[in-house]
Amino acid sequence: MAEDEDRIAQFVRKGLRAHGFAPTVVSDGLSAVQHALGGEYDLMVLDIGLPEIDGFEVLSRLRGAGSSMPVIILTARDSITDRVTGLEGGADDYMAKPFGFEELLARIRLRLRDPGRAEREVLEHGGVGLDLGARRITVDGRAVDLSAREFALAEVFLRNPGRVLSREQLLSRVWGYDFDPGSNVVDVYVRYLRRKIGTERIETVRGMGYRLV
Ligand code: CA
């Protein structure tokens, strides 16, 4: 990962380690190019605003050197021009900051998956099935439409069935590092999710958080 903002780098590093990855973090563009061309890496998460040379230049040097390593661009500049420049420059995916860890993880997994292999990861609990590859959810066998945020929230619940998850945990996993801890966005989205998968499936644990039952 190439990221010069320590807080974000630590946030991603911690999350990736917890999911069994072995990330290396560099904080400038030249090191990013050197590592990518010299090391054994499967994928790069690349910030655009970097010291020395920026992310677009990193990408162009990688592709110029014949590297086809998957690259996911991260940037605060949430503009159409950046997106187009990034994708035309050979990026595989793009995420605007602030981002939630689960969404980054989903995109990383998607890029690492060998398209030739029909691998599917499905999480199931209490009649709810989440197909992580196809990004589909079924409730008692019936397909349900979820927004990206709702899907990410459902994924956190299904990875932790029966466990109480605090608002802070949900906030950090789904919305990321930049969200105001006083925000009620978690409660709002739990309400949306309950409406779609069944109110009784997500229990409120007073003073503690929520639990998938
Ligand atoms: Ca930066």
Coordinates of N, CA and C and ligand atoms in Angstrom, one line a residue:
M1 N 0.8 -1.2 0.0 CA 0.0 0.0 0.0 C 0.9 1.2 0.0
A2 N 0.5 2.2 -0.9 CA 1.3 3.5 -0.9 C 0.3 4.5 -0.4
E3 N 0.6 5.0 0.8 CA -0.2 6.0 1.5 C 0.6 6.9 2.4
D4 N 0.6 8.2 2.3 CA 1.5 9.0 3.1 C 0.7 9.5 4.4
E5 N -0.5 9.2 4.5 CA -1.3 9.7 5.7 C -1.2 8.5 6.7
D6 N -0.5 8.7 7.8 CA -0.2 7.6 8.7 C -1.5 7.0 9.2
R7 N -2.5 7.8 9.6 CA -3.7 7.3 10.2 C -4.4 6.3 9.3
I8 N -4.5 6.7 8.0 CA -5.1 5.8 7.0 C -4.3 4.5 6.8
A9 N -3.0 4.7 6.7 CA -2.1 3.6 6.4 C -2.2 2.6 7.6
Q10 N -2.3 3.1 8.8 CA -2.4 2.2 10.0 C -3.7 1.5 10.0
F11 N -4.8 2.2 9.7 CA -6.1 1.7 9.6 C -6.2 0.5 8.7
V12 N -5.7 0.7 7.5 CA -5.7 -0.3 6.4 C -4.8 -1.5 6.8
R13 N -3.6 -1.2 7.3 CA -2.7 -2.2 7.6 C -3.3 -3.2 8.7
K14 N -3.8 -2.5 9.7 CA -4.4 -3.3 10.8 C -5.5 -4.2 10.3
G15 N -6.4 -3.7 9.5 CA -7.5 -4.4 9.0 C -7.1 -5.6 8.1
L16 N -6.1 -5.3 7.2 CA -5.6 -6.3 6.3 C -5.0 -7.5 7.1
R17 N -4.2 -7.1 8.1 CA -3.5 -8.1 8.9 C -4.6 -9.0 9.6
A18 N -5.6 -8.4 10.1 CA -6.6 -9.1 10.8 C -7.3 -10.1 9.9
H19 N -7.3 -9.8 8.5 CA -7.9 -10.7 7.6 C -6.9 -11.6 6.9
G20 N -5.7 -11.8 7.5 CA -4.7 -12.7 7.0 C -3.8 -12.3 5.8
F21 N -3.8 -11.0 5.5 CA -2.9 -10.5 4.5 C -1.6 -10.0 5.2
A22 N -0.6 -9.9 4.4 CA 0.7 -9.4 4.9 C 1.1 -8.1 4.1
P23 N 0.5 -7.0 4.5 CA 0.7 -5.8 3.8 C 2.0 -5.1 4.1
T24 N 2.6 -4.4 3.1 CA 3.7 -3.6 3.2 C 3.2 -2.2 2.9
V25 N 3.6 -1.2 3.8 CA 3.2 0.2 3.6 C 4.4 1.0 3.2
V26 N 4.3 1.8 2.1 CA 5.3 2.8 1.8 C 4.6 4.2 1.8
S27 N 5.4 5.2 2.0 CA 4.7 6.6 2.1 C 5.1 7.5 1.0
D28 N 5.8 7.1 0.0 CA 6.0 8.0 -1.2 C 6.0 7.2 -2.5
G29 N 5.8 7.9 -3.6 CA 5.6 7.3 -4.9 C 6.8 6.5 -5.4
L30 N 8.0 7.0 -5.2 CA 9.2 6.3 -5.7 C 9.3 4.9 -5.1
S31 N 9.2 4.9 -3.7 CA 9.2 3.6 -3.0 C 8.2 2.7 -3.5
A32 N 7.0 3.2 -3.8 CA 5.9 2.4 -4.3 C 6.3 1.7 -5.6
V33 N 6.9 2.4 -6.5 CA 7.3 1.9 -7.8 C 8.4 0.8 -7.6
Q34 N 9.4 1.1 -6.7 CA 10.5 0.2 -6.4 C 10.0 -1.1 -5.9
H35 N 9.1 -1.0 -4.9 CA 8.5 -2.2 -4.2 C 7.7 -3.0 -5.2
A36 N 6.9 -2.3 -6.0 CA 6.0 -3.0 -6.9 C 6.8 -3.8 -8.0
L37 N 7.8 -3.2 -8.4 CA 8.6 -3.8 -9.5 C 9.6 -4.8 -9.0
G38 N 10.0 -4.7 -7.7 CA 11.0 -5.5 -7.2 C 10.5 -6.6 -6.3
G39 N 9.3 -6.5 -5.8 CA 8.9 -7.5 -4.8 C 7.9 -8.5 -5.2
E40 N 7.5 -9.3 -4.3 CA 6.5 -10.3 -4.6 C 5.1 -9.8 -4.0
Y41 N 4.4 -9.0 -4.8 CA 3.2 -8.5 -4.3 C 2.0 -8.9 -5.2
D42 N 0.9 -9.1 -4.7 CA -0.3 -9.5 -5.5 C -1.1 -8.3 -5.9
L43 N -1.0 -7.2 -5.2 CA -1.9 -6.1 -5.5 C -1.4 -4.8 -4.8
M44 N -1.7 -3.7 -5.4 CA -1.3 -2.4 -4.8 C -2.6 -1.5 -4.5
V45 N -2.6 -1.0 -3.3 CA -3.6 0.0 -2.9 C -2.8 1.3 -3.0
L46 N -3.2 2.2 -3.9 CA -2.4 3.4 -4.3 C -3.1 4.7 -4.0
D47 N -2.5 5.5 -3.1 CA -3.0 6.9 -2.9 C -2.6 7.7 -4.1
I48 N -3.4 8.8 -4.4 CA -3.0 9.6 -5.5 C -2.0 10.7 -5.0
G49 N -2.4 11.4 -4.0 CA -1.6 12.5 -3.4 C -0.4 11.9 -2.6
L50 N 0.7 11.7 -3.3 CA 1.9 11.1 -2.6 C 3.1 12.0 -2.8
P51 N 4.1 12.1 -1.9 CA 5.3 12.8 -2.1 C 6.2 12.2 -3.2
E52 N 7.2 12.9 -3.6 CA 8.1 12.5 -4.7 C 7.4 12.4 -6.0
I53 N 6.7 11.3 -6.3 CA 5.8 11.3 -7.6 C 4.4 10.8 -7.2
D54 N 3.4 11.4 -7.8 CA 2.0 11.1 -7.4 C 1.6 9.7 -7.9
G55 N 0.4 9.3 -7.5 CA -0.1 8.0 -7.8 C -0.3 7.8 -9.3
F56 N -0.7 8.8 -10.0 CA -0.9 8.6 -11.5 C 0.5 8.3 -12.1
E57 N 1.5 9.0 -11.6 CA 2.9 8.7 -12.2 C 3.4 7.3 -11.8
V58 N 3.0 6.9 -10.6 CA 3.4 5.6 -10.1 C 2.8 4.5 -11.0
L59 N 1.5 4.7 -11.3 CA 0.7 3.8 -12.1 C 1.3 3.8 -13.5
S60 N 1.6 4.9 -14.1 CA 2.1 5.0 -15.4 C 3.5 4.3 -15.5
R61 N 4.3 4.5 -14.5 CA 5.7 3.8 -14.5 C 5.5 2.3 -14.4
L62 N 4.5 1.8 -13.6 CA 4.3 0.4 -13.4 C 3.9 -0.2 -14.8
R63 N 2.9 0.4 -15.4 CA 2.3 -0.1 -16.6 C 3.4 0.0 -17.7
G64 N 4.2 1.1 -17.7 CA 5.2 1.3 -18.6 C 6.3 0.2 -18.5
A65 N 6.5 -0.3 -17.3 CA 7.5 -1.4 -17.1 C 6.9 -2.8 -17.3
G66 N 5.6 -2.8 -17.8 CA 5.0 -4.1 -18.1 C 4.4 -4.8 -17.0
S67 N 4.2 -4.1 -15.8 CA 3.6 -4.8 -14.7 C 2.1 -4.8 -14.9
S68 N 1.5 -5.9 -14.6 CA 0.0 -6.0 -14.7 C -0.6 -6.2 -13.3
M69 N 0.2 -5.9 -12.3 CA -0.3 -6.0 -10.9 C -1.6 -5.2 -10.8
P70 N -2.7 -5.8 -10.2 CA -3.9 -5.1 -9.9 C -3.7 -3.9 -9.0
V71 N -4.2 -2.7 -9.4 CA -4.0 -1.5 -8.6 C -5.4 -0.9 -8.3
I72 N -5.6 -0.7 -7.0 CA -6.8 0.0 -6.5 C -6.4 1.4 -6.1
I73 N -6.9 2.4 -6.7 CA -6.6 3.8 -6.4 C -7.5 4.3 -5.3
L74 N -6.8 5.0 -4.4 CA -7.5 5.7 -3.3 C -7.3 7.2 -3.4
T75 N -8.3 7.9 -3.3 CA -8.1 9.4 -3.4 C -9.2 10.2 -2.7
A76 N -8.8 11.3 -2.2 CA -9.7 12.2 -1.6 C -10.4 13.0 -2.6
R77 N -9.8 13.1 -3.7 CA -10.3 13.9 -4.8 C -11.4 13.1 -5.6
D78 N -12.6 13.3 -5.1 CA -13.7 12.6 -5.6 C -14.3 13.3 -6.9
S79 N -13.5 13.3 -7.9 CA -14.0 14.0 -9.1 C -14.0 13.0 -10.3
I80 N -14.8 13.3 -11.3 CA -14.9 12.5 -12.5 C -13.6 12.4 -13.2
T81 N -12.9 13.6 -13.3 CA -11.7 13.6 -14.1 C -10.6 12.6 -13.5
D82 N -10.5 12.6 -12.1 CA -9.6 11.7 -11.5 C -9.9 10.3 -11.8
R83 N -11.2 10.0 -11.7 CA -11.6 8.6 -11.9 C -11.3 8.2 -13.3
V84 N -11.6 9.1 -14.3 CA -11.3 8.7 -15.7 C -9.8 8.6 -15.9
T85 N -9.0 9.5 -15.4 CA -7.6 9.5 -15.5 C -7.0 8.2 -14.9
G86 N -7.5 7.8 -13.7 CA -7.0 6.6 -13.1 C -7.3 5.4 -13.8
L87 N -8.5 5.3 -14.3 CA -8.9 4.1 -15.0 C -8.3 4.0 -16.4
E88 N -8.1 5.1 -17.0 CA -7.4 5.1 -18.3 C -5.9 4.8 -18.2
G89 N -5.4 5.2 -17.0 CA -4.0 5.0 -16.7 C -3.7 3.5 -16.3
G90 N -4.8 2.7 -16.3 CA -4.5 1.3 -16.0 C -4.8 0.9 -14.6
A91 N -5.6 1.7 -13.9 CA -6.0 1.2 -12.5 C -7.2 0.3 -12.7
D92 N -7.3 -0.7 -11.8 CA -8.3 -1.7 -11.9 C -9.6 -1.3 -11.1
D93 N -9.4 -0.4 -10.2 CA -10.6 0.0 -9.4 C -10.2 1.3 -8.7
Y94 N -11.2 1.9 -8.1 CA -11.1 3.3 -7.6 C -11.9 3.4 -6.4
M95 N -11.4 4.0 -5.3 CA -12.2 4.3 -4.1 C -12.0 5.7 -3.7
A96 N -13.1 6.4 -3.3 CA -12.9 7.8 -2.8 C -12.9 7.7 -1.3
K97 N -12.0 8.6 -0.8 CA -11.9 8.7 0.7 C -13.0 9.7 1.2
P98 N -13.5 9.5 2.3 CA -13.2 8.4 3.3 C -14.0 7.1 2.8
F99 N -13.4 6.0 3.2 CA -14.0 4.7 2.8 C -14.0 3.8 4.0
G100 N -14.9 2.8 3.9 CA -15.0 1.9 5.0 C -14.1 0.7 4.7
F101 N -13.6 0.1 5.7 CA -12.6 -1.0 5.5 C -13.3 -2.2 4.8
E102 N -14.5 -2.5 5.1 CA -15.2 -3.7 4.5 C -15.3 -3.5 2.9
E103 N -15.5 -2.3 2.5 CA -15.6 -2.0 1.1 C -14.3 -2.2 0.4
L104 N -13.3 -1.7 1.0 CA -11.9 -1.9 0.5 C -11.6 -3.4 0.4
L105 N -11.9 -4.1 1.5 CA -11.6 -5.5 1.5 C -12.3 -6.2 0.4
A106 N -13.6 -5.9 0.2 CA -14.4 -6.5 -0.8 C -13.7 -6.3 -2.2
R107 N -13.3 -5.1 -2.4 CA -12.7 -4.8 -3.7 C -11.3 -5.5 -3.9
I108 N -10.6 -5.6 -2.8 CA -9.3 -6.3 -2.9 C -9.5 -7.8 -3.2
R109 N -10.5 -8.3 -2.5 CA -10.8 -9.8 -2.7 C -11.2 -10.0 -4.2
L110 N -12.0 -9.1 -4.7 CA -12.5 -9.2 -6.0 C -11.4 -9.2 -7.0
R111 N -10.4 -8.3 -6.8 CA -9.3 -8.2 -7.7 C -8.3 -9.4 -7.6
L112 N -8.2 -9.9 -6.4 CA -7.3 -11.0 -6.2 C -7.8 -12.4 -6.7
R113 N -9.1 -12.4 -6.9 CA -9.8 -13.6 -7.3 C -9.4 -14.0 -8.8
D114 N -9.0 -15.1 -9.0 CA -8.7 -15.6 -10.3 C -10.0 -15.7 -11.1
P115 N -10.2 -14.9 -12.2 CA -11.4 -15.0 -12.9 C -11.7 -16.4 -13.5
G116 N -10.6 -17.2 -13.7 CA -10.8 -18.5 -14.3 C -11.4 -19.5 -13.3
R117 N -11.3 -19.1 -12.0 CA -11.8 -20.1 -11.0 C -13.1 -19.6 -10.5
A118 N -14.1 -20.5 -10.5 CA -15.4 -20.1 -10.1 C -15.6 -20.2 -8.6
E119 N -14.7 -19.5 -8.0 CA -14.7 -19.6 -6.5 C -15.8 -18.7 -6.0
R120 N -16.5 -19.2 -5.0 CA -17.6 -18.4 -4.4 C -17.5 -18.4 -2.9
E121 N -17.6 -17.3 -2.3 CA -17.7 -17.2 -0.9 C -19.1 -16.8 -0.4
V122 N -19.7 -17.7 0.3 CA -21.1 -17.4 0.7 C -21.1 -17.5 2.2
L123 N -21.6 -16.5 2.9 CA -21.9 -16.5 4.3 C -23.3 -16.8 4.5
E124 N -23.6 -17.7 5.5 CA -25.0 -18.0 5.8 C -25.3 -18.0 7.3
H125 N -26.4 -17.5 7.6 CA -26.8 -17.6 9.0 C -28.3 -17.3 9.1
G126 N -29.0 -18.2 9.8 CA -30.4 -18.0 10.1 C -31.3 -17.6 8.9
G127 N -31.1 -18.3 7.7 CA -31.9 -18.1 6.6 C -31.4 -16.9 5.7
V128 N -30.3 -16.2 6.1 CA -29.8 -15.1 5.3 C -28.5 -15.6 4.7
G129 N -28.4 -15.5 3.4 CA -27.2 -15.9 2.6 C -26.6 -14.7 1.9
L130 N -25.3 -14.6 2.1 CA -24.6 -13.5 1.4 C -23.6 -14.0 0.5
D131 N -23.7 -13.8 -0.8 CA -22.8 -14.3 -1.8 C -21.8 -13.1 -2.0
L132 N -20.6 -13.3 -1.5 CA -19.6 -12.1 -1.6 C -19.1 -11.9 -3.0
G133 N -19.0 -13.0 -3.8 CA -18.5 -12.8 -5.1 C -19.5 -12.1 -6.0
A134 N -20.8 -12.6 -5.9 CA -21.8 -12.0 -6.8 C -22.4 -10.8 -6.2
R135 N -22.1 -10.4 -4.9 CA -22.6 -9.3 -4.2 C -24.2 -9.4 -4.1
R136 N -24.6 -10.6 -3.8 CA -26.1 -10.9 -3.7 C -26.5 -11.4 -2.3
I137 N -27.7 -11.0 -1.9 CA -28.2 -11.5 -0.6 C -29.5 -12.1 -0.8
T138 N -29.7 -13.2 -0.1 CA -31.0 -13.9 -0.2 C -31.5 -14.0 1.3
V139 N -32.8 -13.9 1.4 CA -33.4 -14.1 2.8 C -34.5 -15.1 2.6
D140 N -34.3 -16.2 3.3 CA -35.2 -17.4 3.1 C -35.4 -17.8 1.6
G141 N -34.3 -17.7 0.9 CA -34.2 -18.1 -0.5 C -34.7 -17.0 -1.5
R142 N -35.1 -15.9 -1.0 CA -35.7 -14.8 -1.8 C -34.6 -13.7 -1.9
A143 N -34.3 -13.3 -3.2 CA -33.3 -12.3 -3.4 C -33.8 -10.9 -2.9
V144 N -32.9 -10.2 -2.2 CA -33.2 -8.9 -1.7 C -32.2 -7.8 -2.2
D145 N -32.7 -6.6 -2.5 CA -31.8 -5.6 -3.0 C -31.2 -4.8 -1.8
L146 N -29.9 -4.7 -1.8 CA -29.3 -3.9 -0.8 C -28.3 -2.9 -1.4
S147 N -28.2 -1.7 -0.8 CA -27.2 -0.7 -1.3 C -25.9 -1.2 -0.8
A148 N -24.8 -0.6 -1.4 CA -23.4 -1.0 -1.0 C -23.2 -0.9 0.5
R149 N -23.7 0.1 1.1 CA -23.5 0.3 2.6 C -24.2 -0.8 3.3
E150 N -25.5 -1.1 2.9 CA -26.3 -2.1 3.6 C -25.6 -3.4 3.4
F151 N -25.1 -3.7 2.3 CA -24.4 -5.0 2.0 C -23.2 -5.1 2.9
A152 N -22.4 -4.0 3.0 CA -21.2 -4.1 3.9 C -21.6 -4.3 5.3
L153 N -22.7 -3.7 5.8 CA -23.2 -3.8 7.1 C -23.6 -5.3 7.4
A154 N -24.4 -5.8 6.4 CA -24.8 -7.2 6.5 C -23.6 -8.1 6.6
E155 N -22.6 -7.8 5.8 CA -21.4 -8.7 5.8 C -20.8 -8.7 7.2
V156 N -20.7 -7.6 7.8 CA -20.1 -7.6 9.2 C -20.9 -8.4 10.1
F157 N -22.2 -8.3 10.1 CA -23.1 -9.1 10.9 C -22.9 -10.6 10.6
L158 N -22.9 -10.9 9.4 CA -22.8 -12.4 9.0 C -21.4 -13.0 9.3
R159 N -20.4 -12.1 9.4 CA -19.1 -12.6 9.8 C -19.0 -12.8 11.3
N160 N -20.0 -12.2 12.0 CA -19.9 -12.3 13.5 C -21.3 -12.7 14.0
P161 N -21.9 -13.8 13.6 CA -23.2 -14.2 14.0 C -23.2 -14.4 15.5
G162 N -24.3 -13.9 16.2 CA -24.5 -14.1 17.6 C -23.6 -13.2 18.5
R163 N -22.7 -12.5 17.9 CA -21.8 -11.6 18.7 C -22.3 -10.2 18.7
V164 N -22.2 -9.6 19.9 CA -22.6 -8.2 20.0 C -21.6 -7.3 19.4
L165 N -22.1 -6.4 18.5 CA -21.2 -5.5 17.8 C -21.6 -4.1 18.2
S166 N -20.6 -3.3 18.7 CA -20.9 -2.0 19.2 C -21.0 -1.0 18.0
R167 N -21.6 0.1 18.3 CA -21.8 1.1 17.2 C -20.4 1.5 16.7
E168 N -19.4 1.6 17.6 CA -18.1 2.1 17.2 C -17.5 1.0 16.2
Q169 N -17.7 -0.3 16.6 CA -17.1 -1.3 15.7 C -17.7 -1.3 14.3
L170 N -19.1 -1.1 14.3 CA -19.8 -1.1 13.0 C -19.4 0.1 12.2
L171 N -19.2 1.3 12.9 CA -18.9 2.5 12.3 C -17.5 2.4 11.6
S172 N -16.6 1.8 12.4 CA -15.2 1.7 11.8 C -15.1 0.7 10.7
R173 N -15.9 -0.4 10.8 CA -15.8 -1.4 9.7 C -16.5 -1.0 8.5
V174 N -17.6 -0.3 8.6 CA -18.4 0.0 7.4 C -18.2 1.4 6.9
W175 N -18.0 2.3 7.8 CA -17.9 3.7 7.3 C -16.4 4.2 7.3
G176 N -15.6 3.6 8.1 CA -14.2 4.0 8.0 C -13.8 4.9 9.2
Y177 N -12.6 5.4 9.0 CA -11.9 6.1 10.1 C -12.4 7.6 10.3
D178 N -13.1 8.1 9.3 CA -13.4 9.5 9.3 C -14.7 9.9 9.8
F179 N -15.5 8.9 10.4 CA -16.8 9.2 10.8 C -16.9 9.7 12.2
D180 N -17.8 10.7 12.5 CA -18.0 11.2 13.8 C -18.6 10.1 14.7
P181 N -17.9 9.7 15.7 CA -18.5 8.7 16.6 C -19.8 9.0 17.2
G182 N -20.2 10.3 17.2 CA -21.5 10.7 17.7 C -22.6 10.5 16.7
S183 N -22.2 10.2 15.5 CA -23.2 10.1 14.4 C -24.2 8.9 14.6
N184 N -25.5 9.1 14.2 CA -26.4 8.0 14.4 C -26.6 7.2 13.1
V185 N -25.6 7.3 12.2 CA -25.7 6.6 10.9 C -25.9 5.1 11.1
V186 N -25.2 4.5 12.1 CA -25.3 3.1 12.3 C -26.8 2.7 12.6
D187 N -27.4 3.4 13.5 CA -28.8 3.1 13.9 C -29.7 3.2 12.7
V188 N -29.4 4.3 11.9 CA -30.3 4.5 10.7 C -30.1 3.3 9.7
Y189 N -28.9 2.9 9.5 CA -28.7 1.8 8.5 C -29.1 0.4 9.1
V190 N -29.0 0.2 10.4 CA -29.5 -1.0 11.0 C -31.0 -1.1 10.7
R191 N -31.7 0.1 10.8 CA -33.1 0.2 10.6 C -33.4 -0.2 9.1
Y192 N -32.6 0.3 8.2 CA -32.8 0.0 6.8 C -32.7 -1.5 6.6
L193 N -31.6 -2.1 7.2 CA -31.3 -3.5 7.0 C -32.4 -4.4 7.6
R194 N -32.9 -4.0 8.7 CA -33.9 -4.8 9.4 C -35.2 -4.8 8.5
R195 N -35.5 -3.7 7.9 CA -36.6 -3.6 7.0 C -36.5 -4.6 5.9
K196 N -35.2 -4.8 5.4 CA -35.0 -5.7 4.3 C -34.8 -7.1 4.6
I197 N -34.2 -7.4 5.7 CA -34.0 -8.8 6.0 C -34.8 -9.4 7.2
G198 N -35.6 -8.5 7.8 CA -36.5 -9.0 8.9 C -36.0 -8.4 10.2
T199 N -36.9 -7.6 10.8 CA -36.6 -6.9 12.1 C -36.1 -7.8 13.1
E200 N -36.7 -9.0 13.2 CA -36.3 -9.9 14.3 C -34.8 -10.5 14.2
R201 N -34.3 -10.3 13.0 CA -32.9 -10.9 12.8 C -31.8 -10.1 13.5
I202 N -32.0 -8.8 13.7 CA -31.0 -8.0 14.3 C -31.5 -7.5 15.6
E203 N -30.9 -7.9 16.7 CA -31.4 -7.6 18.0 C -30.6 -6.4 18.6
T204 N -31.3 -5.5 19.3 CA -30.7 -4.4 19.9 C -30.3 -4.9 21.3
V205 N -29.0 -4.7 21.6 CA -28.5 -5.0 23.0 C -28.3 -3.7 23.7
R206 N -29.2 -3.4 24.6 CA -29.2 -2.1 25.2 C -27.8 -1.6 25.8
G207 N -27.4 -0.4 25.4 CA -26.2 0.1 25.9 C -24.9 -0.5 25.3
M208 N -25.1 -1.5 24.4 CA -23.9 -2.2 23.9 C -23.9 -2.2 22.4
G209 N -25.0 -2.5 21.7 CA -24.9 -2.5 20.3 C -25.9 -3.4 19.7
Y210 N -25.5 -4.1 18.6 CA -26.5 -4.9 17.9 C -25.9 -6.3 17.7
R211 N -26.8 -7.3 17.6 CA -26.4 -8.7 17.4 C -27.3 -9.3 16.4
L212 N -26.6 -10.1 15.5 CA -27.4 -10.9 14.5 C -27.8 -12.2 15.2
V213 N -29.1 -12.5 15.2 CA -29.6 -13.7 15.9 C -30.0 -14.8 15.0
Ligands
CA1 CA -2.0 11.4 0.4

